[in-house]
Amino acid sequence: MKRYILIVLLSLLTLGTYAQSSMTDNQVLEFVMKEHQKGTSQAQIVTKLMQNGVDISQIRRVRRMAEKLQASTTEGVSRRETTGSRQRRNIGMSSSKGHNSEDITNETRDIYDEQEEKANKYSNMRLHPDDDDEDNTYDEYNPDYVEMQDEMNDWMPADTAAMYRQLVKRLKREKAKKKIYGHDLFSKKSLTFEPNENVAMPRNYRLGPGDAVFIDIYGASQKSIEGTVAPDGMLTIEGFGPINVNGLTVEQANARVRSRLGRRYSSSKIRLSVGSTHSILINVMGEVKKPGTYTLSAFSTAFNALYAAGGPSDLGTLRNIKVYRHNRLVSHIDVYDYLQNGRLSGNIKLADGDVIVVGAYDCLVNISGKVKRPMYYEMTRRESLGTLLRYAAGFSGDAYTKSVRVFRKTGREYSIYNVNEFDFSSFNLHDGDSVSVDSVLPRYENMVEVKGAVYRPGKYQVGGDINSVKTLIEAADGLTESAFTPRAVMHRRKADRTLKVISVDVEGIMSGKVADIPLQNEDVLFIPTKADVMQEQTISIHGEVQYPGTYKYADNETLEDFVLQAGGLKENASTAKVDVSRRTYDPKATASDSITAHIYSFALKDGFVVDGEQGFVLEPYDEVYVHKSPGTNRQENVEVKGEVLFAGTYALPTISTRLSDIIKAAGGPNNVAYVKGARLERKVNDSERKRMEDALKMARDQQQQSMLEMAARSQNAGAVTQVMQQNQNAALEKFQIPEYYSVGIELDKALAHPGSSADIILREGDRITIPQYNGAVKINGAVMYPNSVGYVEGKSVSYYIDQAGGFASNAKKRNTYILYMNGMVAKVGHNAKVRPGCEIVVPTKANSKLSMAETLSIGSSAASIAAVIATIANLVK
């Protein structure tokens, strides 16, 4: 496991991805451990992290975070820089004291990792042009790989679960921390407050040790002199000696250099400029995350120093940061002035030796609820609740703005204050106060609503022009044509917010016959439609029409109209008998009636009633039945193939057309036909298919039940049963109901004796095939050598079995049967004779080496399958 996570992280370290990560370091470590516990493969973890933009530098940070979780120490990376300059230089942002050594090591390492990655991004590609993203294999003899593996082997935990629990606790602690407004300002990587050094040199800039100085001589003489201010403040110029420029402005230094060099270059002009500036040492003290001494650019400001120190800690203030110079307070910084107004007041340019002191906060207040930015805010003693609301970006849209609640700790117990909107600016806050802003009530103060049969239903403002039921209906553009006006319903809230119902005579109010009803706030008026107060009325038509179904009832619709509305009659519809069923209805009845419907019968001619009164008017819920004409039949065809004079498709002239009739219509058998081998294939109709499906389902159910009973009787039999059940279920699932099945016929007898039992009646879809003479006999099944031999008249079955090498050792001799060309089957020993073209089949015995349970199971399975086949065969005969 330890090696597993190492490989995952090492794989990520070797990837050259530069996408922006969408995961935090905590999320990356948590993700790797979580996925490993779920059993996710290394390749999948690496792929998912790459898709989220995790890069090499982030994985290095995750590695160091894991080191912290194990409470193990890691040596920092030390680097030396050799230059020709005489100034004393520090590497990066360093601290002389007060820092946690591990934090500084990690921070410095992050800086170098990122710088190296950026610097080598293109040079690495140039030095290794054959490397690409697809080749991520590792060479165990590669020194870099071995060194990286040794470095990482020591920090991966042996117990991933314990490390994961520790990480979860840490994340919970971080979530429980107070989120204080502005405290993340100095921890954002995208906002470093770094000074811009590519600007014109300020007139008040004073030179110091480390400044790069350029002296340009032009005019009669042309020369450039380059130098660096030494730690003692001296600028040494070859041929002139040292010049003290420490603490001089650029203008003053120009004057001093001209006075020293002017004698030699009296006819030329001399100009001094500053290139790279010197660094300064700044002390950041007090409640910051990383207090200490920092080496910064001479252009740095107080915000840059605060960023270097990580910003204020949880106890640090943002409102009263002080800058001291030569033991004198020179600046006071309020970061909220920058956050709220964008002003950098107090953010002075630092000088060497300046001290920044961040004290503890004075007043920390929490605001929650319906404000735009609920969180903790640092307040001064002079600031009010109104100022806090401004810091929180004001109320949200659903806030209750008339008053807010303030919870205060008085030193002994809690107190609560309800501050109204007029006192926001005068109510001062104390440390530890908690402000809560409620939301508006989910109700209206001036609303009425109308629903139902009006043209513009919806909510309306009550008062003014809308103050009664009549004015509300008029404001909704009046009643629709379908409105049921005798009675409407209005819901009104009582004082306890429960509802009561008021009946409304809309027709009387609108006509002025009934007094209008005044409206109250939150009244809801519902005006039903006529369809709402009665059951929807329909009529139905069934049978031989183009579009049978249920239709909406219309007044004065006749039977003829309804038939035409349903698309008219089909060709096979009967006009001699059309029935109408009408429901019985007696609302005053006190006992049930045996009559459920009244039936009316009609005959139609050209869409009109001819044997009753014309224009029979339908009533709601009538049902019309158009029957099929008994004198209409669709053509039915059979197919004759093989050795007849005129093979092809033939129509069945009557429902009692027989086999001999169709063969005679086809010209009879030709001179090469083998009539005794003729066969008939019959198409499965819907009823047969349904019976087959039911039989197949029944066979599955019976087989499953028998398997369960056998498993209950014996443990060993149960194991075998389970295997056999799986095999049999698979066999049954593969079994497909055929489209055609074979029907055994004797065409020679049918032609010799037309109308006899052998001359069967044909039906739609039958296929008759008359083959040529086949003088071979096929022997198959449990014989030594399955074979086909020539037919010899008069020879018995044993002769043909001998031609196939005799019976095999597992043959079931008594069950041998013959399958004839005409589809009939006969069992040997029941006067079955061998005929040309037939097939002799010898079944196989069950495996005698199986246990009793296995034998029983196989026997049961075979019996069930046999039952299925037999049942289906019987159904289609």
Short mmCIF file of N, CA, C and O in Angstrom, two decimals, residues 637-720:
data_model
loop_
_atom_site.label_atom_id
_atom_site.label_comp_id
_atom_site.label_asym_id
_atom_site.label_seq_id
_atom_site.Cartn_x
_atom_site.Cartn_y
_atom_site.Cartn_z
N ASN A 637 -53.54 -17.50 -49.18
CA ASN A 637 -52.65 -18.14 -50.15
C ASN A 637 -51.84 -19.24 -49.50
O ASN A 637 -51.55 -19.21 -48.30
N VAL A 638 -51.46 -20.24 -50.33
CA VAL A 638 -50.50 -21.27 -49.94
C VAL A 638 -49.43 -21.32 -51.02
O VAL A 638 -49.62 -20.82 -52.13
N GLU A 639 -48.32 -21.96 -50.72
CA GLU A 639 -47.20 -22.02 -51.65
C GLU A 639 -46.88 -23.48 -51.93
O GLU A 639 -46.82 -24.31 -51.01
N VAL A 640 -46.66 -23.80 -53.20
CA VAL A 640 -46.30 -25.14 -53.64
C VAL A 640 -44.92 -25.05 -54.28
O VAL A 640 -44.71 -24.27 -55.21
N LYS A 641 -43.99 -25.83 -53.75
CA LYS A 641 -42.61 -25.81 -54.25
C LYS A 641 -42.19 -27.23 -54.61
O LYS A 641 -42.77 -28.21 -54.17
N GLY A 642 -41.13 -27.31 -55.38
CA GLY A 642 -40.54 -28.61 -55.69
C GLY A 642 -41.02 -29.18 -57.00
O GLY A 642 -41.27 -28.45 -57.98
N GLU A 643 -41.21 -30.47 -57.04
CA GLU A 643 -41.42 -31.21 -58.28
C GLU A 643 -42.91 -31.31 -58.63
O GLU A 643 -43.57 -32.35 -58.50
N VAL A 644 -43.46 -30.17 -59.04
CA VAL A 644 -44.80 -30.12 -59.63
C VAL A 644 -44.68 -29.40 -60.96
O VAL A 644 -43.66 -28.74 -61.24
N LEU A 645 -45.75 -29.49 -61.75
CA LEU A 645 -45.66 -28.88 -63.07
C LEU A 645 -45.65 -27.37 -62.99
O LEU A 645 -44.92 -26.70 -63.72
N PHE A 646 -46.47 -26.80 -62.11
CA PHE A 646 -46.57 -25.34 -62.02
C PHE A 646 -46.39 -24.92 -60.56
O PHE A 646 -47.38 -24.71 -59.83
N ALA A 647 -45.13 -24.84 -60.13
CA ALA A 647 -44.85 -24.42 -58.74
C ALA A 647 -45.14 -22.93 -58.60
O ALA A 647 -45.01 -22.15 -59.54
N GLY A 648 -45.55 -22.55 -57.38
CA GLY A 648 -45.82 -21.14 -57.12
C GLY A 648 -46.83 -20.96 -56.01
O GLY A 648 -47.10 -21.87 -55.22
N THR A 649 -47.43 -19.76 -55.97
CA THR A 649 -48.40 -19.41 -54.94
C THR A 649 -49.80 -19.58 -55.48
O THR A 649 -50.10 -19.12 -56.60
N TYR A 650 -50.68 -20.17 -54.66
CA TYR A 650 -52.05 -20.46 -55.07
C TYR A 650 -53.01 -19.95 -54.01
O TYR A 650 -52.74 -20.01 -52.80
N ALA A 651 -54.15 -19.46 -54.46
CA ALA A 651 -55.19 -18.98 -53.55
C ALA A 651 -56.06 -20.15 -53.11
O ALA A 651 -56.29 -21.11 -53.85
N LEU A 652 -56.55 -20.03 -51.85
CA LEU A 652 -57.50 -21.02 -51.33
C LEU A 652 -58.90 -20.54 -51.69
O LEU A 652 -59.38 -19.54 -51.15
N PRO A 653 -59.58 -21.24 -52.60
CA PRO A 653 -60.90 -20.76 -53.04
C PRO A 653 -61.97 -20.88 -51.97
O PRO A 653 -62.91 -20.10 -51.94
N THR A 654 -61.84 -21.88 -51.10
CA THR A 654 -62.82 -22.08 -50.02
C THR A 654 -62.08 -22.35 -48.73
O THR A 654 -60.88 -22.63 -48.73
N ILE A 655 -62.84 -22.30 -47.64
CA ILE A 655 -62.22 -22.58 -46.33
C ILE A 655 -62.01 -24.07 -46.13
O ILE A 655 -61.37 -24.47 -45.15
N SER A 656 -62.52 -24.90 -47.07
CA SER A 656 -62.35 -26.36 -46.93
C SER A 656 -61.48 -26.94 -48.04
O SER A 656 -61.57 -28.12 -48.35
N THR A 657 -60.63 -26.08 -48.64
CA THR A 657 -59.72 -26.56 -49.69
C THR A 657 -58.72 -27.53 -49.09
O THR A 657 -58.10 -27.25 -48.07
N ARG A 658 -58.55 -28.69 -49.78
CA ARG A 658 -57.69 -29.75 -49.24
C ARG A 658 -56.37 -29.82 -49.99
O ARG A 658 -56.16 -29.14 -51.01
N LEU A 659 -55.52 -30.70 -49.49
CA LEU A 659 -54.17 -30.87 -50.03
C LEU A 659 -54.23 -31.33 -51.49
O LEU A 659 -53.50 -30.82 -52.34
N SER A 660 -55.10 -32.27 -51.79
CA SER A 660 -55.17 -32.80 -53.16
C SER A 660 -55.67 -31.74 -54.14
O SER A 660 -55.24 -31.72 -55.31
N ASP A 661 -56.54 -30.83 -53.67
CA ASP A 661 -57.05 -29.79 -54.56
C ASP A 661 -55.93 -28.87 -55.04
O ASP A 661 -55.88 -28.50 -56.22
N ILE A 662 -55.06 -28.47 -54.14
CA ILE A 662 -53.98 -27.55 -54.52
C ILE A 662 -52.96 -28.26 -55.40
O ILE A 662 -52.43 -27.66 -56.36
N ILE A 663 -52.66 -29.54 -55.13
CA ILE A 663 -51.69 -30.26 -55.97
C ILE A 663 -52.23 -30.41 -57.38
O ILE A 663 -51.50 -30.26 -58.37
N LYS A 664 -53.55 -30.69 -57.51
CA LYS A 664 -54.16 -30.78 -58.84
C LYS A 664 -54.09 -29.42 -59.53
O LYS A 664 -53.84 -29.33 -60.74
N ALA A 665 -54.34 -28.31 -58.78
CA ALA A 665 -54.28 -26.98 -59.38
C ALA A 665 -52.87 -26.67 -59.87
O ALA A 665 -52.69 -25.90 -60.83
N ALA A 666 -51.84 -27.26 -59.21
CA ALA A 666 -50.46 -27.03 -59.61
C ALA A 666 -50.01 -27.98 -60.71
O ALA A 666 -48.82 -28.04 -61.04
N GLY A 667 -50.94 -28.75 -61.28
CA GLY A 667 -50.61 -29.64 -62.39
C GLY A 667 -50.20 -31.03 -61.97
O GLY A 667 -49.88 -31.86 -62.82
N GLY A 668 -50.14 -31.29 -60.68
CA GLY A 668 -49.75 -32.60 -60.17
C GLY A 668 -48.25 -32.79 -60.18
O GLY A 668 -47.49 -31.97 -60.73
N PRO A 669 -47.77 -33.88 -59.53
CA PRO A 669 -46.33 -34.17 -59.49
C PRO A 669 -45.79 -34.45 -60.89
O PRO A 669 -46.49 -35.01 -61.74
N ASN A 670 -44.54 -34.05 -61.12
CA ASN A 670 -43.90 -34.36 -62.40
C ASN A 670 -43.26 -35.73 -62.33
O ASN A 670 -43.37 -36.45 -61.34
N ASN A 671 -42.51 -36.10 -63.38
CA ASN A 671 -42.00 -37.46 -63.50
C ASN A 671 -40.81 -37.76 -62.58
O ASN A 671 -40.42 -38.91 -62.44
N VAL A 672 -40.21 -36.73 -61.91
CA VAL A 672 -39.08 -37.00 -60.99
C VAL A 672 -39.48 -36.77 -59.54
O VAL A 672 -38.64 -36.80 -58.65
N ALA A 673 -40.76 -36.56 -59.30
CA ALA A 673 -41.22 -36.26 -57.94
C ALA A 673 -41.26 -37.52 -57.09
O ALA A 673 -41.61 -38.61 -57.58
N TYR A 674 -40.89 -37.36 -55.84
CA TYR A 674 -41.02 -38.44 -54.86
C TYR A 674 -42.18 -38.06 -53.94
O TYR A 674 -42.02 -37.32 -52.98
N VAL A 675 -43.36 -38.56 -54.29
CA VAL A 675 -44.59 -38.13 -53.63
C VAL A 675 -44.61 -38.53 -52.17
O VAL A 675 -45.09 -37.78 -51.31
N LYS A 676 -44.11 -39.72 -51.86
CA LYS A 676 -44.13 -40.17 -50.46
C LYS A 676 -43.27 -39.29 -49.55
O LYS A 676 -43.45 -39.28 -48.34
N GLY A 677 -42.32 -38.54 -50.13
CA GLY A 677 -41.47 -37.66 -49.32
C GLY A 677 -41.98 -36.24 -49.22
O GLY A 677 -41.28 -35.37 -48.65
N ALA A 678 -43.16 -35.96 -49.75
CA ALA A 678 -43.70 -34.60 -49.70
C ALA A 678 -43.92 -34.16 -48.25
O ALA A 678 -44.35 -34.97 -47.40
N ARG A 679 -43.64 -32.90 -47.95
CA ARG A 679 -43.78 -32.38 -46.60
C ARG A 679 -44.55 -31.06 -46.60
O ARG A 679 -44.57 -30.36 -47.61
N LEU A 680 -45.14 -30.76 -45.43
CA LEU A 680 -45.94 -29.56 -45.26
C LEU A 680 -45.42 -28.76 -44.06
O LEU A 680 -45.25 -29.31 -42.97
N GLU A 681 -45.14 -27.46 -44.29
CA GLU A 681 -44.74 -26.55 -43.21
C GLU A 681 -45.87 -25.56 -42.98
O GLU A 681 -46.34 -24.92 -43.92
N ARG A 682 -46.28 -25.42 -41.71
CA ARG A 682 -47.42 -24.57 -41.36
C ARG A 682 -46.95 -23.39 -40.52
O ARG A 682 -46.16 -23.54 -39.58
N LYS A 683 -47.46 -22.21 -40.87
CA LYS A 683 -47.09 -20.98 -40.18
C LYS A 683 -47.79 -20.90 -38.83
O LYS A 683 -48.98 -21.20 -38.72
N VAL A 684 -47.02 -20.49 -37.80
CA VAL A 684 -47.58 -20.36 -36.46
C VAL A 684 -48.49 -19.13 -36.42
O VAL A 684 -48.07 -18.02 -36.75
N ASN A 685 -49.76 -19.35 -36.02
CA ASN A 685 -50.66 -18.20 -35.89
C ASN A 685 -50.60 -17.63 -34.48
O ASN A 685 -49.88 -18.14 -33.61
N ASP A 686 -51.36 -16.59 -34.23
CA ASP A 686 -51.27 -15.88 -32.95
C ASP A 686 -51.68 -16.74 -31.77
O ASP A 686 -51.04 -16.73 -30.72
N SER A 687 -52.75 -17.53 -31.90
CA SER A 687 -53.19 -18.36 -30.79
C SER A 687 -52.18 -19.46 -30.47
O SER A 687 -51.93 -19.77 -29.30
N GLU A 688 -51.59 -20.03 -31.52
CA GLU A 688 -50.57 -21.06 -31.30
C GLU A 688 -49.33 -20.47 -30.63
O GLU A 688 -48.74 -21.09 -29.73
N ARG A 689 -48.94 -19.28 -31.09
CA ARG A 689 -47.77 -18.63 -30.47
C ARG A 689 -48.02 -18.34 -28.99
O ARG A 689 -47.15 -18.52 -28.15
N LYS A 690 -49.22 -17.89 -28.69
CA LYS A 690 -49.54 -17.62 -27.29
C LYS A 690 -49.48 -18.90 -26.46
O LYS A 690 -48.94 -18.92 -25.33
N ARG A 691 -50.00 -20.01 -26.97
CA ARG A 691 -49.96 -21.27 -26.22
C ARG A 691 -48.52 -21.75 -26.04
O ARG A 691 -48.14 -22.26 -25.00
N MET A 692 -47.68 -21.55 -27.08
CA MET A 692 -46.27 -21.93 -26.97
C MET A 692 -45.57 -21.12 -25.88
O MET A 692 -44.80 -21.65 -25.08
N GLU A 693 -45.81 -19.80 -25.86
CA GLU A 693 -45.19 -18.95 -24.85
C GLU A 693 -45.63 -19.34 -23.45
O GLU A 693 -44.83 -19.39 -22.52
N ASP A 694 -46.92 -19.66 -23.28
CA ASP A 694 -47.41 -20.08 -21.97
C ASP A 694 -46.78 -21.40 -21.55
O ASP A 694 -46.42 -21.59 -20.38
N ALA A 695 -46.63 -22.34 -22.51
CA ALA A 695 -46.01 -23.63 -22.19
C ALA A 695 -44.55 -23.44 -21.81
O ALA A 695 -44.04 -24.09 -20.88
N LEU A 696 -43.85 -22.57 -22.51
CA LEU A 696 -42.44 -22.32 -22.20
C LEU A 696 -42.29 -21.70 -20.81
O LEU A 696 -41.42 -22.09 -20.03
N LYS A 697 -43.16 -20.78 -20.46
CA LYS A 697 -43.12 -20.16 -19.13
C LYS A 697 -43.45 -21.19 -18.05
O LYS A 697 -42.82 -21.23 -16.99
N MET A 698 -44.43 -22.04 -18.31
CA MET A 698 -44.79 -23.06 -17.34
C MET A 698 -43.63 -24.04 -17.13
O MET A 698 -43.35 -24.47 -16.00
N ALA A 699 -42.94 -24.37 -18.21
CA ALA A 699 -41.80 -25.29 -18.09
C ALA A 699 -40.69 -24.67 -17.25
O ALA A 699 -40.08 -25.35 -16.42
N ARG A 700 -40.42 -23.39 -17.43
CA ARG A 700 -39.41 -22.72 -16.61
C ARG A 700 -39.79 -22.76 -15.14
O ARG A 700 -38.98 -23.04 -14.26
N ASP A 701 -41.07 -22.43 -14.85
CA ASP A 701 -41.52 -22.41 -13.45
C ASP A 701 -41.43 -23.79 -12.82
O ASP A 701 -40.98 -23.95 -11.68
N GLN A 702 -41.86 -24.83 -13.56
CA GLN A 702 -41.81 -26.19 -13.02
C GLN A 702 -40.37 -26.63 -12.79
O GLN A 702 -40.05 -27.27 -11.78
N GLN A 703 -39.49 -26.28 -13.71
CA GLN A 703 -38.09 -26.67 -13.56
C GLN A 703 -37.47 -26.01 -12.34
O GLN A 703 -36.77 -26.63 -11.56
N GLN A 704 -37.75 -24.72 -12.14
CA GLN A 704 -37.22 -24.02 -10.97
C GLN A 704 -37.74 -24.61 -9.67
O GLN A 704 -37.00 -24.79 -8.71
N GLN A 705 -39.03 -24.97 -9.64
CA GLN A 705 -39.60 -25.57 -8.44
C GLN A 705 -38.97 -26.92 -8.14
O GLN A 705 -38.64 -27.23 -7.00
N SER A 706 -38.79 -27.74 -9.17
CA SER A 706 -38.19 -29.05 -8.95
C SER A 706 -36.75 -28.93 -8.49
O SER A 706 -36.27 -29.69 -7.65
N MET A 707 -36.02 -27.94 -8.99
CA MET A 707 -34.64 -27.73 -8.56
C MET A 707 -34.60 -27.32 -7.09
O MET A 707 -33.75 -27.79 -6.32
N LEU A 708 -35.52 -26.45 -6.68
CA LEU A 708 -35.55 -26.02 -5.28
C LEU A 708 -35.89 -27.18 -4.35
O LEU A 708 -35.32 -27.32 -3.27
N GLU A 709 -36.81 -28.03 -4.77
CA GLU A 709 -37.17 -29.18 -3.94
C GLU A 709 -36.00 -30.15 -3.80
O GLU A 709 -35.73 -30.68 -2.74
N MET A 710 -35.27 -30.34 -4.89
CA MET A 710 -34.13 -31.25 -4.85
C MET A 710 -33.02 -30.68 -3.97
O MET A 710 -32.39 -31.38 -3.19
N ALA A 711 -32.80 -29.37 -4.03
CA ALA A 711 -31.77 -28.74 -3.20
C ALA A 711 -32.13 -28.84 -1.74
O ALA A 711 -31.25 -28.96 -0.88
N ALA A 712 -33.43 -28.79 -1.42
CA ALA A 712 -33.84 -28.90 -0.02
C ALA A 712 -33.63 -30.31 0.53
O ALA A 712 -33.39 -30.49 1.72
N ARG A 713 -33.68 -31.34 -0.33
CA ARG A 713 -33.53 -32.72 0.14
C ARG A 713 -32.09 -33.11 0.39
O ARG A 713 -31.78 -33.89 1.27
N SER A 714 -31.16 -32.53 -0.36
CA SER A 714 -29.76 -32.96 -0.23
C SER A 714 -28.84 -31.79 -0.53
O SER A 714 -29.06 -31.05 -1.48
N GLN A 715 -27.80 -31.66 0.33
CA GLN A 715 -26.86 -30.56 0.13
C GLN A 715 -26.07 -30.76 -1.15
O GLN A 715 -25.89 -29.85 -1.94
N ASN A 716 -25.58 -31.98 -1.40
CA ASN A 716 -24.82 -32.24 -2.61
C ASN A 716 -25.70 -32.12 -3.84
O ASN A 716 -25.31 -31.56 -4.86
N ALA A 717 -26.93 -32.66 -3.71
CA ALA A 717 -27.84 -32.53 -4.84
C ALA A 717 -28.13 -31.07 -5.14
O ALA A 717 -28.31 -30.68 -6.28
N GLY A 718 -28.16 -30.23 -4.09
CA GLY A 718 -28.41 -28.81 -4.29
C GLY A 718 -27.34 -28.16 -5.12
O GLY A 718 -27.62 -27.33 -5.98
N ALA A 719 -26.06 -28.51 -4.86
CA ALA A 719 -24.97 -27.91 -5.63
C ALA A 719 -25.05 -28.30 -7.09
O ALA A 719 -24.92 -27.47 -7.99
N VAL A 720 -25.32 -29.61 -7.33
CA VAL A 720 -25.44 -30.07 -8.71
C VAL A 720 -26.67 -29.45 -9.36
O VAL A 720 -26.66 -29.05 -10.52
#
